[in-house]
Each structure stands twice: as C-alpha cells, then as structure tokens.
Amino acid sequence: MPARFSAYPPDRAVVVRILDDSQRYQVGRTAVCEVQLDHSSVSRMHAEIVQEGGVWRLTDLGSKNGMRVDGRLVSEASLSSPTWFAIGDVYCWLEPMSAQTARDAAAFADVRRSTSRALSQQLQQVHSVDLLLRQVLDAVLELSQLERGFVLYGASPAELHVRATQGMDRTDLSRSSFSGSAGSLERCMAERRSVICCDTSDSPWLGARPSVVLGGIRALVCVPLLLGQEILGAIYADSRSPGPLLTEFDMELVEGVAHQGAAALAAARLRGAVDELRRAANEAGVASLHWNELRPR
C-alpha cells in the first residue's frame, strides 16, 4: 500500500512525496536522499522509510538529532495508520493510501502541470506590459490558491513600483499603510529568491513583524521576476486565512510562471525600445525632409 509523506520545514514549502510500497526511501539533508529535507536539524542521512509486511517502518540512520514519534525519542517505529512524527525539528506526516488514491493524486498533478503550461503559453502571446503583469499575477494567485497580491515592476531597480493588483487597494500599498509583509518582499528582492511561509504564526522571523500581525497574514509567497541576474521586479501574494499549504510542487509551478513572465516582460520591453527607435528615426527623417524643403535653391 503506498503512502503520502509530508514534511513541514519552517519557512519552506511543504515537502510532499507519494511513497511506492516497493521502494526504500532515505530521508536527509543531502541531495542523494530520495526525500531531501533542507533543514539544519536534519542529518545528511537521517532516516529510512520502507514498507515491510504491509506496515511502513521508520528507522533512524544514526542521526545527530534523532526522531520522535508521539513526543518520544525512538530509533525505530512501525506506522500502520496516519501518524505525526519529527525528523530532527521538522514535523512530518505519513498517511497510508490506496493505490487508486495514489493514481488520482498523480493525475491531479498532471492536470496542474498542464494548467501551468497553458498559463505560461498565454503570457507569450501578450504584448501589452500592463496586461502581461495582470495575467502573471492572476496565474500566480490561481496556482498558489492565495487571496490577493500585486506585482512590483519597473524599467530599473530604482524605478520599481506597483503596476498590477488584485484584492488590494493601491492606496493601501504605501510604506506607511502596507497591510502585507514588507519584510518578505525586501528579502525576496535582496536575495533574488522566492520567500514562502505557510503559517506565519510559526515563523520565527515573520510572526512577530507588525505588518504581518496587524495585517492578519497567515500565508504568503513572494517570487522574484528574474532575467538571468537582472531583477525586473517581484510578485507578492498572501492570504489572511490559514493555509493553503504551499508545496514544493506548487512553488515549482509558480516559479515557472514567474520565469515565463519575466521573459515575456523582457521581450515587451525590447519591443518598446525598438518602437521608440523607429519613432525617433521617423521623426528625424521628417525633420530632414522639412529642412531640405526650406533650404534656398
């Protein structure tokens, strides 16, 4: 019987894997593990999960911070029903599931991939920057299932400003009254990487921020619009109700759309520059013609 494994690293996307009952899974911080958990409390090779006799067996591989099941430190545990446990300081959930449920989950993932591809392809057909920004934001909100958001965009890092919003009043986006998380946006821009939080009440750096507390924010994501190393802006989205639990798969889709959006924005910017050069050339040609007509013969 397969199982769904979910891990909840702080300030990270939820790690979800459908475990095949015929395979053996190592869990740890190193990339060679079948289930990688990038957290300081997790050892490089921390634990192993394998099904034996219809029961999922969890075994510690000599880790530094151990495993806990029902709050007790254990070196081995047999999990036959949905169970919470901890690998280091990362809370995990293992839920046995039927083969049909596993197939349904895989089919739903395929549908979401197709949706993401369709949204990305639509962006390539849009030539208006303002319309493009609105569609990028709509796509991110649809894929992340968050409530509201905005896009920060400009011709240069010094000229960034809000260009598209949904569920937010532009008058609420000034620094003095911003009801979102300015800290997450600043970190996203400075580090050029996505910032994500599934539950700000458990976040050590977001949970106590006044903007987060006063805004009632529970979940958020901020994704940079990158073209190579150039940052064109960022997409911010959040929710004031608990969840949804954003997974690595969700973030893969969201970041894919953001990447396509950045490429489309760069193309639109290039088209604008070419059009401007053409206008300037045409105006210069007209001026030259008028001067030739006025010259004495």
Coordinates of C-alpha atoms in Angstrom, one line a residue:
M1 CA 0.0 0.0 0.0
P2 CA 1.5 3.4 -1.0
A3 CA 1.6 6.3 1.4
R4 CA 1.7 10.1 1.3
F5 CA 4.7 11.6 3.2
S6 CA 4.6 15.3 4.1
A7 CA 7.2 17.3 5.8
Y8 CA 6.8 20.9 7.1
P9 CA 10.2 22.7 7.4
P10 CA 9.8 26.2 8.9
D11 CA 9.7 29.0 6.3
R12 CA 9.8 26.5 3.5
A13 CA 7.4 24.9 1.1
V14 CA 5.8 21.6 2.3
V15 CA 7.7 18.6 1.0
V16 CA 5.2 16.0 -0.3
R17 CA 6.1 12.6 -1.7
I18 CA 3.9 9.7 -2.7
L19 CA 5.9 6.6 -1.5
D20 CA 5.7 3.5 -3.5
D21 CA 5.4 0.3 -1.4
S22 CA 8.1 -1.4 -3.5
Q23 CA 10.8 1.1 -2.8
R24 CA 13.2 2.1 0.0
Y25 CA 13.4 5.8 0.8
Q26 CA 16.3 7.6 2.6
V27 CA 15.4 10.9 4.3
G28 CA 18.1 13.5 4.9
R29 CA 19.7 16.8 4.1
T30 CA 21.9 15.6 1.2
A31 CA 20.6 15.7 -2.4
V32 CA 21.3 11.9 -2.9
C33 CA 18.4 11.1 -0.5
E34 CA 15.1 10.2 -2.1
V35 CA 13.4 12.7 0.2
Q36 CA 15.6 15.7 0.8
L37 CA 14.8 17.9 3.9
D38 CA 17.0 21.1 3.8
H39 CA 17.0 22.0 7.5
S40 CA 19.9 22.4 9.9
S41 CA 18.4 19.9 12.4
V42 CA 18.3 17.1 9.8
S43 CA 21.4 15.0 9.3
R44 CA 22.8 14.3 5.9
M45 CA 21.5 10.7 6.1
H46 CA 18.9 10.9 8.8
A47 CA 16.3 8.2 8.4
E48 CA 14.9 5.4 6.2
I49 CA 11.3 4.6 5.3
V50 CA 10.4 1.3 3.8
Q51 CA 7.3 -0.9 3.8
E52 CA 7.6 -4.4 5.3
G53 CA 4.6 -6.7 5.7
G54 CA 2.1 -4.1 4.9
V55 CA 3.5 -1.7 7.6
W56 CA 5.7 1.3 6.9
R57 CA 8.8 1.1 9.0
L58 CA 10.7 4.2 10.0
T59 CA 14.4 3.7 11.1
D60 CA 17.0 6.2 12.4
L61 CA 20.3 6.0 10.5
G62 CA 22.4 7.2 13.4
S63 CA 21.3 10.9 13.1
K64 CA 22.5 13.6 15.4
N65 CA 19.1 14.9 16.5
G66 CA 17.1 11.7 16.3
M67 CA 13.4 11.0 15.6
R68 CA 10.4 11.4 17.8
V69 CA 7.0 9.7 17.5
D70 CA 4.3 10.8 19.8
G71 CA 6.8 13.0 21.5
R72 CA 9.1 10.1 22.4
L73 CA 12.6 9.7 21.0
V74 CA 12.8 6.4 19.1
S75 CA 15.3 4.6 16.9
E76 CA 12.6 2.7 15.0
A77 CA 8.9 2.8 14.6
S78 CA 6.2 0.9 12.7
L79 CA 3.5 3.1 11.2
S80 CA 0.3 1.4 10.1
S81 CA -2.1 4.4 10.4
P82 CA -1.8 8.1 9.8
T83 CA 0.9 9.3 12.1
W84 CA 2.7 12.5 13.1
F85 CA 6.4 12.3 13.9
A86 CA 9.5 14.5 13.8
I87 CA 12.8 14.1 11.9
G88 CA 15.1 16.4 13.8
D89 CA 13.0 19.5 14.3
V90 CA 10.9 19.0 11.1
Y91 CA 7.4 17.8 11.7
C92 CA 6.3 15.0 9.3
W93 CA 3.1 13.2 8.5
L94 CA 2.8 9.7 7.0
E95 CA -0.6 8.6 5.7
P96 CA -1.1 5.2 4.1
M97 CA -3.3 5.5 1.0
S98 CA -4.9 3.2 -1.5
A99 CA -3.4 2.6 -4.9
Q100 CA -6.4 4.3 -6.5
T101 CA -5.9 7.4 -4.3
A102 CA -2.2 7.5 -5.3
R103 CA -3.2 7.3 -9.0
D104 CA -5.7 10.1 -8.5
A105 CA -3.0 12.3 -6.9
A106 CA -0.7 11.7 -9.8
A107 CA -3.5 12.5 -12.3
F108 CA -4.3 15.7 -10.5
A109 CA -0.6 16.7 -10.6
D110 CA -0.6 16.2 -14.3
V111 CA -3.7 18.4 -14.7
R112 CA -2.0 21.2 -12.7
R113 CA 1.2 20.9 -14.8
S114 CA -1.0 21.3 -17.9
T115 CA -2.7 24.3 -16.4
S116 CA 0.7 25.9 -15.6
R117 CA 2.0 25.3 -19.1
A118 CA -1.2 26.8 -20.6
L119 CA -0.9 29.9 -18.4
S120 CA 2.8 30.3 -19.4
Q121 CA 2.0 29.9 -23.1
Q122 CA -0.7 32.6 -22.8
L123 CA 1.9 35.1 -21.5
Q124 CA 3.9 34.7 -24.7
Q125 CA 1.0 36.0 -26.7
V126 CA 0.6 39.2 -24.8
H127 CA 2.4 42.4 -26.0
S128 CA 1.0 45.0 -23.5
V129 CA 3.1 45.3 -20.4
D130 CA 0.2 46.2 -18.2
L131 CA -2.0 43.3 -19.4
L132 CA 1.0 41.0 -19.1
L133 CA 1.6 42.0 -15.5
R134 CA -2.1 41.4 -14.6
Q135 CA -2.0 37.9 -16.3
V136 CA 1.1 37.0 -14.4
L137 CA -0.4 38.0 -11.1
D138 CA -3.7 36.1 -11.9
A139 CA -1.7 33.0 -12.8
V140 CA 0.3 33.1 -9.5
L141 CA -2.8 33.5 -7.5
E142 CA -4.5 30.7 -9.3
L143 CA -1.6 28.3 -8.8
S144 CA -0.8 29.2 -5.2
Q145 CA -4.5 29.5 -4.2
L146 CA -3.8 32.7 -2.2
E147 CA -6.3 35.5 -1.9
R148 CA -4.7 38.7 -3.0
G149 CA -1.5 40.2 -4.4
F150 CA 0.4 42.7 -6.5
V151 CA 3.3 42.9 -9.0
L152 CA 6.2 45.3 -8.5
Y153 CA 7.8 46.2 -11.8
G154 CA 10.0 49.0 -13.3
A155 CA 12.4 49.8 -16.1
S156 CA 15.3 49.6 -13.5
P157 CA 15.6 48.6 -9.8
A158 CA 15.5 52.2 -8.8
E159 CA 12.1 52.7 -10.6
L160 CA 10.2 49.8 -9.2
H161 CA 6.6 50.5 -8.4
V162 CA 3.2 48.6 -8.1
R163 CA 1.9 48.0 -11.6
A164 CA -0.9 45.4 -11.0
T165 CA -3.0 44.5 -8.0
Q166 CA -5.8 42.0 -7.1
G167 CA -7.7 42.1 -3.8
M168 CA -5.6 45.1 -2.6
D169 CA -6.4 48.8 -2.8
R170 CA -3.5 50.8 -4.3
T171 CA -3.9 53.3 -1.5
D172 CA -3.0 50.5 1.0
L173 CA 0.3 49.8 -0.7
S174 CA 2.3 52.8 0.6
R175 CA 5.0 52.0 3.1
S176 CA 3.1 53.7 5.9
S177 CA -0.1 51.7 5.4
F178 CA 1.0 48.5 3.6
S179 CA -1.0 45.6 5.1
G180 CA 1.2 42.9 3.6
S181 CA 4.7 41.8 4.6
A182 CA 7.3 44.3 3.5
G183 CA 10.0 42.1 5.1
S184 CA 9.3 39.2 2.8
L185 CA 9.3 41.5 -0.3
E186 CA 12.6 43.1 0.8
R187 CA 14.2 39.6 1.4
C188 CA 12.9 38.3 -2.0
M189 CA 14.5 41.3 -3.8
A190 CA 17.7 41.3 -1.9
E191 CA 18.4 37.6 -2.1
R192 CA 16.8 37.1 -5.6
R193 CA 14.9 34.0 -4.4
S194 CA 11.4 33.1 -3.5
V195 CA 10.2 33.7 0.1
I196 CA 7.4 31.4 1.3
C197 CA 5.6 30.9 4.6
C198 CA 2.6 28.5 5.0
D199 CA 1.8 29.7 8.6
T200 CA 3.3 33.0 9.8
S201 CA 2.3 32.1 13.4
D202 CA 5.0 29.5 13.4
S203 CA 7.6 31.7 11.6
P204 CA 10.5 33.0 13.8
W205 CA 11.2 36.0 11.6
L206 CA 7.7 36.8 10.2
G207 CA 5.4 36.0 13.0
A208 CA 6.3 39.0 15.2
R209 CA 6.5 41.6 12.5
P210 CA 4.0 44.4 13.0
S211 CA 2.9 44.4 9.3
V212 CA 2.2 40.7 9.5
V213 CA 0.4 40.8 12.8
L214 CA -1.7 43.9 12.0
G215 CA -2.5 42.7 8.5
G216 CA -3.7 39.3 9.8
I217 CA -1.5 37.5 7.3
R218 CA -1.3 33.7 7.7
A219 CA 0.3 32.5 4.4
L220 CA 2.4 34.3 1.8
V221 CA 4.7 33.9 -1.1
C222 CA 7.0 36.4 -2.8
V223 CA 8.6 35.4 -6.1
P224 CA 11.3 37.5 -8.0
L225 CA 10.9 38.3 -11.7
L226 CA 14.4 37.4 -12.8
L227 CA 16.0 37.6 -16.2
G228 CA 19.4 36.0 -15.7
Q229 CA 20.9 38.0 -12.8
E230 CA 18.8 41.1 -13.6
I231 CA 15.8 41.5 -11.3
L232 CA 12.8 43.1 -13.1
G233 CA 10.5 43.1 -10.1
A234 CA 8.6 40.7 -7.8
I235 CA 5.2 39.1 -7.4
Y236 CA 3.7 39.2 -3.9
A237 CA 0.7 37.1 -2.8
D238 CA -0.8 36.4 0.6
S239 CA -3.8 35.1 2.5
R240 CA -5.4 36.2 5.7
S241 CA -6.9 32.7 6.4
P242 CA -4.9 29.7 7.4
G243 CA -3.2 27.8 4.6
P244 CA -3.3 26.7 1.9
L245 CA -0.2 24.5 2.5
L246 CA 2.1 25.5 -0.4
T247 CA 4.1 22.5 -1.5
E248 CA 7.4 22.3 -3.4
F249 CA 5.3 21.3 -6.4
D250 CA 3.2 24.4 -6.0
M251 CA 6.3 26.5 -5.9
E252 CA 7.7 24.8 -9.0
L253 CA 4.6 25.8 -10.9
V254 CA 4.5 29.3 -9.5
E255 CA 8.2 29.9 -10.2
G256 CA 7.8 28.5 -13.7
V257 CA 5.1 31.0 -14.5
A258 CA 7.2 33.8 -13.0
H259 CA 10.2 32.8 -15.2
Q260 CA 8.0 32.9 -18.3
G261 CA 6.5 36.2 -17.2
A262 CA 10.0 37.7 -16.8
A263 CA 11.0 36.5 -20.3
A264 CA 7.8 38.0 -21.7
L265 CA 8.3 41.3 -19.9
A266 CA 11.9 41.5 -21.3
A267 CA 10.6 40.8 -24.8
A268 CA 7.9 43.5 -24.4
R269 CA 10.5 45.9 -23.1
L270 CA 12.7 45.2 -26.1
R271 CA 9.8 45.7 -28.5
G272 CA 9.1 49.1 -26.8
A273 CA 12.7 50.1 -27.2
V274 CA 12.7 49.2 -30.9
D275 CA 9.4 51.1 -31.4
E276 CA 10.9 54.1 -29.8
L277 CA 14.0 54.0 -32.0
R278 CA 11.7 53.7 -35.1
R279 CA 9.7 56.7 -33.9
A280 CA 12.9 58.7 -33.4
A281 CA 14.2 57.7 -36.8
N282 CA 10.9 58.6 -38.5
E283 CA 10.9 62.0 -36.7
A284 CA 14.5 62.6 -37.8
G285 CA 13.6 61.8 -41.3
V286 CA 10.6 64.2 -41.3
A287 CA 12.7 66.9 -39.8
S288 CA 15.4 66.4 -42.5
L289 CA 12.7 66.5 -45.2
H290 CA 11.3 69.7 -43.9
W291 CA 14.8 71.3 -43.8
N292 CA 15.5 70.3 -47.3
E293 CA 12.3 71.8 -48.5
L294 CA 13.1 75.1 -46.8
R295 CA 16.7 75.4 -47.9
P296 CA 17.2 78.2 -50.6
R297 CA 17.8 76.8 -54.0

